XYZ file of C-alpha atoms in Angstrom:
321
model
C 165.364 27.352 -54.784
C 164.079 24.120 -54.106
C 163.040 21.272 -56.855
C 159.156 21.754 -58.080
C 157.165 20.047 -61.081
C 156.105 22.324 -63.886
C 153.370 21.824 -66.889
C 151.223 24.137 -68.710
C 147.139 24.108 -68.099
C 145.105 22.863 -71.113
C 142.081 25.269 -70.098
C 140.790 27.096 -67.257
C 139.260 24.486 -65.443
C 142.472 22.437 -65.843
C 144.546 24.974 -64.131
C 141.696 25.672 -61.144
C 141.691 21.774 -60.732
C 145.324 21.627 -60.627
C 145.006 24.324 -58.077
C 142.742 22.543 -56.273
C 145.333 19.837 -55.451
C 147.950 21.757 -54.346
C 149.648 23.571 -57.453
C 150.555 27.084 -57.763
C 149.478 29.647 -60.379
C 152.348 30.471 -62.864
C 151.500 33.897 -64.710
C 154.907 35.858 -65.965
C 156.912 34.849 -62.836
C 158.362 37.656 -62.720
C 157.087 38.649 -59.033
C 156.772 34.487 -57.771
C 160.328 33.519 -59.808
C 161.910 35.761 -56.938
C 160.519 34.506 -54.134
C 161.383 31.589 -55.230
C 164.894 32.478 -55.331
C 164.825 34.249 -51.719
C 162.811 31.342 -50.257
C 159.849 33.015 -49.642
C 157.803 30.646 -51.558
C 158.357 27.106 -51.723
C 155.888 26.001 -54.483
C 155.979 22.123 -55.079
C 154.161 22.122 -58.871
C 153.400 24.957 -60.694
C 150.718 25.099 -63.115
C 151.063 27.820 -66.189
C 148.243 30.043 -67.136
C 149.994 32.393 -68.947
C 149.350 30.430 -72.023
C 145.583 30.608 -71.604
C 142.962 32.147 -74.087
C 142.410 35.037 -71.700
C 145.422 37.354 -74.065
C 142.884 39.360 -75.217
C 141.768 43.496 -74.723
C 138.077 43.536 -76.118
C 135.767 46.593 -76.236
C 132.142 45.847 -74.171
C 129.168 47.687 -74.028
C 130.302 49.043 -70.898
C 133.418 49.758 -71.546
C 136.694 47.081 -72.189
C 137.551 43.321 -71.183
C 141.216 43.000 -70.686
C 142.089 39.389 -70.578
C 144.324 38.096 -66.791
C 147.346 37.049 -69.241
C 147.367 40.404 -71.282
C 150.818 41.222 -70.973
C 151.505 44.340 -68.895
C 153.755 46.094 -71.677
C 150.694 44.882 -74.080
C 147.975 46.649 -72.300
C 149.559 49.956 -71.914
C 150.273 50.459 -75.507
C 146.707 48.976 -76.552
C 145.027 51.798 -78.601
C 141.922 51.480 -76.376
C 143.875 51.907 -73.320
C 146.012 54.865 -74.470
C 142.751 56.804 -75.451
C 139.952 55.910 -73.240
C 142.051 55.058 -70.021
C 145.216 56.888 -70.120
C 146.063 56.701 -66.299
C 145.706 53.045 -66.721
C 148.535 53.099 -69.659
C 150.305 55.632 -67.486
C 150.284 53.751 -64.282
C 151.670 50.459 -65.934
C 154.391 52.492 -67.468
C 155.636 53.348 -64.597
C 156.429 50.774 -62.972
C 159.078 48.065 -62.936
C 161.283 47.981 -66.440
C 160.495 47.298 -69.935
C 161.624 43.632 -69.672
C 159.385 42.940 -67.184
C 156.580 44.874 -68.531
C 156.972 42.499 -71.256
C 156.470 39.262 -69.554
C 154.183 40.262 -66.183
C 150.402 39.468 -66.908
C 147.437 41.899 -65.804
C 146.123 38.702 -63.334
C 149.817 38.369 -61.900
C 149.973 42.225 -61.263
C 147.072 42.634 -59.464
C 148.426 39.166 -57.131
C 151.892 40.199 -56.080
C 153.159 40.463 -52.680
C 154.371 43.059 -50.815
C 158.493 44.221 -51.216
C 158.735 44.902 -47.858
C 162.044 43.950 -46.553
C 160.904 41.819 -43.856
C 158.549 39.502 -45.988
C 161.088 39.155 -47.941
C 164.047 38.309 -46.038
C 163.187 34.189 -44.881
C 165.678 35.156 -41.239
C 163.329 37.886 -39.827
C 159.973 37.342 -38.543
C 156.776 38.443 -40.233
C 153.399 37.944 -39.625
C 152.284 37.884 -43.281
C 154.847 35.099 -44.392
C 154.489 33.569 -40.813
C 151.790 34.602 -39.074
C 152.155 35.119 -35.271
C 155.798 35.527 -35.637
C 155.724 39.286 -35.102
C 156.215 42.751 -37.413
C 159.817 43.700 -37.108
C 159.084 46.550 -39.523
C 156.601 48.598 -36.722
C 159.702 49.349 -35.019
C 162.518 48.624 -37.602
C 162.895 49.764 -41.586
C 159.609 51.556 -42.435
C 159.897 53.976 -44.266
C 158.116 53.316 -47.450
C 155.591 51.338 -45.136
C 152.190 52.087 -44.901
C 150.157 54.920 -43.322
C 146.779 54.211 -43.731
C 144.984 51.226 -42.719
C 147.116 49.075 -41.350
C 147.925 46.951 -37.964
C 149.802 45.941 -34.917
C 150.215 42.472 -37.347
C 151.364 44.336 -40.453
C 152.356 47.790 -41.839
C 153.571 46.317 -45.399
C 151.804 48.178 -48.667
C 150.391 47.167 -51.911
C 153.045 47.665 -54.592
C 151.062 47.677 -57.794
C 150.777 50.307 -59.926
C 148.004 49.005 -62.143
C 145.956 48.304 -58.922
C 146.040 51.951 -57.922
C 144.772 53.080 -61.248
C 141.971 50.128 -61.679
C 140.666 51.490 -57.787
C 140.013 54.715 -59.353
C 138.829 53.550 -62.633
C 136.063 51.053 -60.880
C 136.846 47.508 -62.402
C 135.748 44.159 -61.896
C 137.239 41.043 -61.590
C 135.929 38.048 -63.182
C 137.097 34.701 -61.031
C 136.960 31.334 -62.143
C 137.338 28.947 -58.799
C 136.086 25.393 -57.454
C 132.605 26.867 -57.143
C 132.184 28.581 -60.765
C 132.425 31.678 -61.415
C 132.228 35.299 -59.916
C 132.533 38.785 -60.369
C 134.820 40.885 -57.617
C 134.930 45.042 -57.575
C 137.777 46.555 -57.386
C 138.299 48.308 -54.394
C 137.310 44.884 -52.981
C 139.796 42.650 -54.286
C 142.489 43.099 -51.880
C 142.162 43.380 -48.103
C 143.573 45.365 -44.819
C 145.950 43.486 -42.943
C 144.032 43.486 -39.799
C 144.895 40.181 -38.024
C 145.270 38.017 -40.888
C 147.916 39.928 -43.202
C 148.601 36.807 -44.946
C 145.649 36.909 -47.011
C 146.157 39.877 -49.411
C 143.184 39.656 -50.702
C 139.356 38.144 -50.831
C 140.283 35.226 -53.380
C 139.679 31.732 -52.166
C 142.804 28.843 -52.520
C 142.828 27.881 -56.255
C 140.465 30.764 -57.445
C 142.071 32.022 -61.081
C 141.332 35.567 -62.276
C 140.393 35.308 -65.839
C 139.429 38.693 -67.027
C 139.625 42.218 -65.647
C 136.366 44.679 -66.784
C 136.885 47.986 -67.099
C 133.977 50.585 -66.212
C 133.243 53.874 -68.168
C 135.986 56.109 -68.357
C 136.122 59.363 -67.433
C 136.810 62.406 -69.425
C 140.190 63.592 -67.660
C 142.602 60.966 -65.961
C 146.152 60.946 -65.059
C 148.286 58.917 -62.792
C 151.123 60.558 -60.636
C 153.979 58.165 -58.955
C 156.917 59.743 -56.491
C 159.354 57.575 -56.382
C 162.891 57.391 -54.880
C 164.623 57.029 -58.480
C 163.646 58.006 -62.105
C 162.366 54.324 -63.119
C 162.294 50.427 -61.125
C 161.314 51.756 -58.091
C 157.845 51.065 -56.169
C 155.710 54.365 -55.173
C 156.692 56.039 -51.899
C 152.995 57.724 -53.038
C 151.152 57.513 -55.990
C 147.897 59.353 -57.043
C 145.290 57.603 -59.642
C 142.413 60.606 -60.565
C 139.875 60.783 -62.972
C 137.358 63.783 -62.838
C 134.058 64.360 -65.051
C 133.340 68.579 -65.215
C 130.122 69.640 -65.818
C 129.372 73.264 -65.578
C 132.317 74.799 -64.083
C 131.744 72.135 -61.370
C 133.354 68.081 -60.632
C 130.113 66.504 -61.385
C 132.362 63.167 -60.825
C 135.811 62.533 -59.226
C 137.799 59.224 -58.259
C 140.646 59.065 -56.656
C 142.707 56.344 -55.540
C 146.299 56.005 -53.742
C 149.085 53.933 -53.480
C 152.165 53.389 -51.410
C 150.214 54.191 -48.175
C 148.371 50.822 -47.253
C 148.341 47.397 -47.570
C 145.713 47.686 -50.172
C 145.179 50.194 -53.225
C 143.297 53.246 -51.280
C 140.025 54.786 -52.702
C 140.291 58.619 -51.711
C 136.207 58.168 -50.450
C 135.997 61.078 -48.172
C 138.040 63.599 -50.484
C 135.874 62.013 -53.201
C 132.579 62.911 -51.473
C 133.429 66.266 -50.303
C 134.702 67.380 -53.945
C 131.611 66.158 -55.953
C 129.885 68.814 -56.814
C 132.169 71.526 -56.163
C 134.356 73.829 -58.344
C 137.371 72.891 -58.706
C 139.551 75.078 -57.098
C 143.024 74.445 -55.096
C 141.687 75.129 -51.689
C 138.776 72.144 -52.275
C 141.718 69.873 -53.157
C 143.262 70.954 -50.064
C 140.684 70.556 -47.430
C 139.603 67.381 -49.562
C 143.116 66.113 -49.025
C 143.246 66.662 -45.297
C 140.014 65.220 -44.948
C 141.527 61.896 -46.552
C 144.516 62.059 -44.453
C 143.246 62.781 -41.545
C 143.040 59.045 -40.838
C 146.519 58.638 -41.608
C 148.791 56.902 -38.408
C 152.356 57.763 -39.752
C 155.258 55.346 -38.060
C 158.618 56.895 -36.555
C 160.039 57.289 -39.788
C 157.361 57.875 -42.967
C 155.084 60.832 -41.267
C 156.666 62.385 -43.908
C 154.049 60.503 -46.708
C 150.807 62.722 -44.945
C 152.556 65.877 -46.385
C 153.900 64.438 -49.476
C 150.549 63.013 -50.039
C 148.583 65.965 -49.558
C 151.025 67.671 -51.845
C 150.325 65.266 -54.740
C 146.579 65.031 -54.381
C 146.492 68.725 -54.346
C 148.764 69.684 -57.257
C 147.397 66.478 -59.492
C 143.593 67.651 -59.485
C 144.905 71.325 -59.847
C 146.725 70.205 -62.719
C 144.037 67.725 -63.982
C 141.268 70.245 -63.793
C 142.760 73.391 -65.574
């Protein structure tokens, strides 16, 4: 790890115009600390915001404000979480460990990079941590790689849990940056490799997320994760649903995925064709294939289309009894 300056930011604008001068956001650490290590990134000051006034989870009148440097651990246990949004508390709980859960912010979270082992190894080539250099991974270890949405530059996925489960909840982000502030949705946030997969998402250089809004929640919600061990292990597939029945019918459903793109999916075209319709095994099914019928599996993960069709269908079955 190379030699870099630290100090804490007195207030927002502090940290955005440290930012703006060439330091690097500090939240937890917990995700930058290790590239650090592996040489990935190569920060020269950092600038903490993790000590910010933005530690707070505050109802709204349309719904909850959870502050970017809420604690992860902190924001699954909140009583308004557990009851209104309970994949949201779900989905953080399942991922990484306790320890970490205890020091990773919400704003951090939402901003880590990908593990795949090409990004992360500084010997190999990759166009996200060196762009142009290639994508060892189309033809090498892919496995838990993506099969929706991505490139010839990049095949990497999105490894946050939270992310999955704000996509299907329908948050915003609020963004303080060098031009004030704005509001970004969420799906919207992060972006498809195409042929720039070093920019994970729509955030200018030095932009600081702030605050994370929460929309209405739905009546039923759950969060699924398959994973290759019990606990500390990213998705191979997740499922994030939350379904509204009126009538013996899905007046509402969201559904969004992870582990299968470089971005948290939203399930639009199984959302679309299930609105409206009782909820019955063989919807979920041809919803499911509908979804996945974009999927373009690599050599060695065509094995996520039927996993994920699996999930989707067993989750809603489950979710809608």
């Amino acid at each position: 790890m190379k030699a870099f300056a630290y100090e804490r930011a007195g207030d927002a604008a502090a940290a955005v115009e440290a930012a703006a001068n060439g330091a690097t956001y500090l939240g937890g650490g917990t995700n930058l600390v290790d590239l650090m290590k592996l040489g990935v990134a190569e920060p020269t000051r950092l600038i903490d915001v993790s000590r910010l006034p933005h530690d707070t989870i505050e109802e709204t009148a349309h719904g909850v404000r959870v502050g970017a440097a809420v604690r992860n651990t902190d924001l699954a246990t909140h009583p308004l979480i557990r009851e209104r949004y309970p994949l949201l508390s779900d989905a953080v709980l399942a991922g990484a460990s306790g320890q970490l859960r205890n020091l990773a912010t919400v704003g951090g979270n939402l901003l880590q990079r990908t593990r795949c082992s090409y990004f992360q190894d500084v010997t190999k080539p990759c166009n996200k941590r060196r762009p142009g250099s290639g994508c060892p991974a189309l033809e090498g270890d892919h496995r838990n790689l993506a099969i929706l949405g991505h490139s010839e530059h990049c095949v990497a996925t999105h490894p946050s849990d939270m992310a999955v489960a704000l996509a299907a909840i329908g948050a915003n982000v609020h963004v303080l940056g060098a031009n004030g502030e704005r509001t970004i949705p969420i799906p919207g946030l992060h972006r498809l490799p195409g042929d720039k997969p070093q920019h994970d998402t729509v955030l200018n250089g030095g932009d600081l997320i702030t605050a994370v809004e929460l929309g209405a929640p739905a009546p039923r919600s759950t969060y699924r994760k398959v994973r290759d061990r019990a606990s500390f292990a990213f998705a191979v597939f997740s499922v994030a649903a939350a379904v509204e029945l009126e009538n013996d019918a899905m007046k509402d459903v969201r559904i969004a995925l992870g582990g299968v793109a470089h971005v948290p999916w939203r399930a639009e075209r199984a959302e679309e064709l299930l609105r409206g319709k009782e909820p019955t095994a063989e919807a979920f099914a041809v919803a499911a294939d509908a979804e996945l019928e974009a999927a373009q599996p690599l050599r060695d993960n065509a094995f996520k289309v039927q996993l994920a069709h699996n999930v989707i269908v067993r989750t809603l079955s489950e979710l809608t009894r």
